[in-house]
Amino acid sequence: MSADAFAPGGPAAATAAGAADDGAWAEVRGAEPEARPPRAGTRFLRWAAATDPGHLLTRSERTRAAAVGTLMVLVASMAAASAAVLMTLVAGGQRPWTVPVALAWGVLVFCIDRAVLAETDYGDLSGVDRRADLVTAAAAGAADDHPVPPSRTGRGRLNSWITYPLRIALALLVAVLIGESVCLVVFEPEIRQVLARDAGTAHRAETAGKVDASATALQDAVARRERQMADNDALADAAARTYTDANTRYYQEINNPGRPGYGALAEAERRKVTAALADRQAAAERRDRDNADLRAKNRADQATVTALRTPGSPEYRAVEAATPAKAGADGWLAREHALRTFRQENRHDPTVRWLPWLIRGLLLLVDVLPLVLKALGGKTLHHRRRREQAELVRYADRVEFAAAVHAIDLAVDQKLRRTRLAADLARARDERFREHRTDHLGRPGP
C-alpha cells in the first residue's frame, strides 16, 4: 500500500472518518429508535443536559437526558429567582434592572453547569496512537527510519481539579447570600415585629427626652422663682432693719440726757422713723404679694413636672402625641440587624437555630446537583459512546498525521535522490569530457 493511501483525504482517512460518523450508531444492535421525532422542548432538554442526540440510542438514556436537562433548567431558574429576591431586598424594592440582572445570573449558572456536564473524560488515548502508528508502519511496507513523535495524551483530570472546586466555592457563596435572603423572607413577620418594637422604643426614647427637657425647664423656672422669693425676703428684712435702726436713733435722741426735751433733731429722727416704717410695710406687703404668686406658680410647675414624669397622665400623653411616630428603617441592613436580634433572643429555640442552616444546606445541595451527577453518575452508555467516538476520531487524526509525515519523508528522500543523481551525472560528464577532450588539437604548435 502506498503512502498516498494515508494522505489527508485518502481512502484510509475516509474510511476512519466514516466509521466515526454519528449515523453509524443507529445500526448498533440493541438500539431502540424513537417512534417519532422528539419535540422542540425535548430537544432543548437533551441539549441542556449536554448530550449528543446521536448517542442516545435507548429509551432509558433519553429519559435520563431529559431529566438531567429539566434539573439544569430548574437550577438555573432557582438561581435567577434567588438573585432577584436578593437584589430586591438589598435595593429596598423592585428596580428596572433587577429582572435583567437576575436572568443574566441564571444564564451564567446554566452555562457553567452545562460546561461541567459537557466535559468528558476520554481516558488515556496513547493506545490508540500506538495502534495507528503500527498500522501506518505496516502499510508503509518497511521499518520507519523516521518515527512519528508521540502525542502527549493523558487523562485530562487537571481541568476537573480546577473546575469542581471553583464551582463548589461559587455554590457556597450563593448558598450563604441567597440563604440569608430566604431567611429574611421566612422570618418576615418576626422581623417586622422587631422593627416595630425598635421603632416604638425609639419613639418612647424621643418622648422621654422631650419630657425630661420640659421637666428640666420647669424645674429651672421653679429655682428662679425660689431665688426671686429669697430676694424679696431679703428686701423686706433690709427694710425692717432700716426701720429698727431709725427707731433706735429716735429714742436715743429724745432720751439723750445732754439734750433734754424734744427739739429739731428729734423731729428729724421721727420723720426718718415714719418713712422707714412706711418702707417696711410696703416691702412686707410687696413680698407677701409677690411670693404668694411665685409659690402658686411653683406649686403648679411642680405638679406639672410630677405629671410629666408619670406615664399615662394627660400631660405625658400630650407630649407623646406631639412627638411624631418613628416609621423605622426598613432597608436591608436594618432587616439583617432585626433578624440577628430575633435569632439572638430566640437562640435556644431549635427551629430558629437550625432552620437557616437547613436552608443553606438545601440551596447548596440543589446548586451542586449537576456537579454531583457528573462526579457520581458513573460511566453511562452515552459516556462510553462519546469516548469510543473520541478514540475513532483520534485514530483517524493519528493516521492522517502519520501519513502526512511519511509523505513528507518520501518527498524528502525523492528530492535527495534526485539531487544525488544530478550530481553523479554531472560528475560523469566532467570525467568523460576530461578523458575525451580534443580542444588541444586546435591550438597552434611551437
Phi, psi and omega in degrees: 000132182282163179291340180295337180294336182258004179291157178303127183089001180283181182298318182295316180295320179295323178294316180295319179295323178293325178292332180273000181296140182297330182293341180294334182291338181292344181263003181292136180294137180096355179291148180243089183295150180286142182292330180212158181299142180292154179283172183296320179297319178294318178298322178295318180295321177294323176293320179297330179279004178059043179250157177264117182303330180289347181256359179266087188258351180241157182295321181295321180292321178294321177295318179296318180297317178296321179294317179296320177297320176298318178298319178300316180294319180295318179297316178295320179295319178295322177297318179294315180296319179295319178297322178296317178297316181298313181293325177295319179291319181292317182281352180077022179152175180289135178237158181298332183269359185294309183295313178299318180293321178296318178296320178298321178294318178298319178295321179297314179297319179299315181295320179295314180295322180292324176296323177295316180292326183286341180293129183240133175272102183279352179078195181273116181262013180293330177296322176296320178296317180296318179296316179298321179294320179295315180297319180294318179294320178294323179292330179290339175085005180200166178294142184270118177282345180235083183296150178287131180299140182292147177277150182265086180253153179205189183278346175064038180270354182297319179299323179294319180292340177266316185291315185297311178298323178296319179293321178294319178298319177297319179295321178297316179298316180295320180297322180291311183291310182290324177299322178294321178295319179296321177298322177297324179285318182295316182265029181302312180299317180295321179296319178296323177297317179295318179296318178295321178295318178295321177295318177296320177297318178295321179294318178295322179295320178293320177298316179297323177297318177294321178297315179298320179296317179295316180295321179296319178297319178294319179294325175295320177297320177298319180294321178296319179293324177298318177293322178295321176295323177295321177295319177298319178297320180296320178295318179295320179294321178296318178297323179293321179292323178296318178295318181296317180295317180295319179294323179295314180296324180296313180291329176293324182289316183282343180254017181283120182292336181283338179227076184290153178098179183251113184238201182293320180295319180294324178294322179294318179293326179295318179298322177297319179296318180297315179296319180294324178294318178296318178297321181295317180294319179295318179295320180293318179295317180296320178298314181296318181293310182294317182293327177296316178296318181295320179295321178296317178296320179295318178297320179294317180294320178295323176294322178294319178299316179297321179291321179297323182276006178251105179300138181097347179287159179303320180296317180294318179295328177295316177295320180296322179290328179285344179274122180296140181291142179277124178288332179084146178287138181233022180279181183296315181294321178296321179290323176297317178296320178294322178295317178297321178297316179297317179293324178292320180289335182242036184292341179272356178278120182300322180296312180295328184283319189256342182299317177301321180290324177295321178296315179297318179296319179296316178298319179296317180296316180294323183291329182260009180301316176301322178293321178295317177299323180290317186280325186246005183287345181080179181268102179277170176298323177299317179296318180294322179293321177295323178292317179295321176296321177297321178296319178296315179298317179295321179298313179297318179296319181293319178297315179297321179295314179296320178297319178295321178296315179295321179297320178293319178298316179296319178297321178294317178298317179297320179294320178295318179296318178299320180295315179295319179297317177298322179293319178296317178297319179295320179293320178295320178297320180295317180294317178299320179295319181291327181286327186244026182289140179230013183290343181283343182289333180277358182273143178297150180279185179287000000 
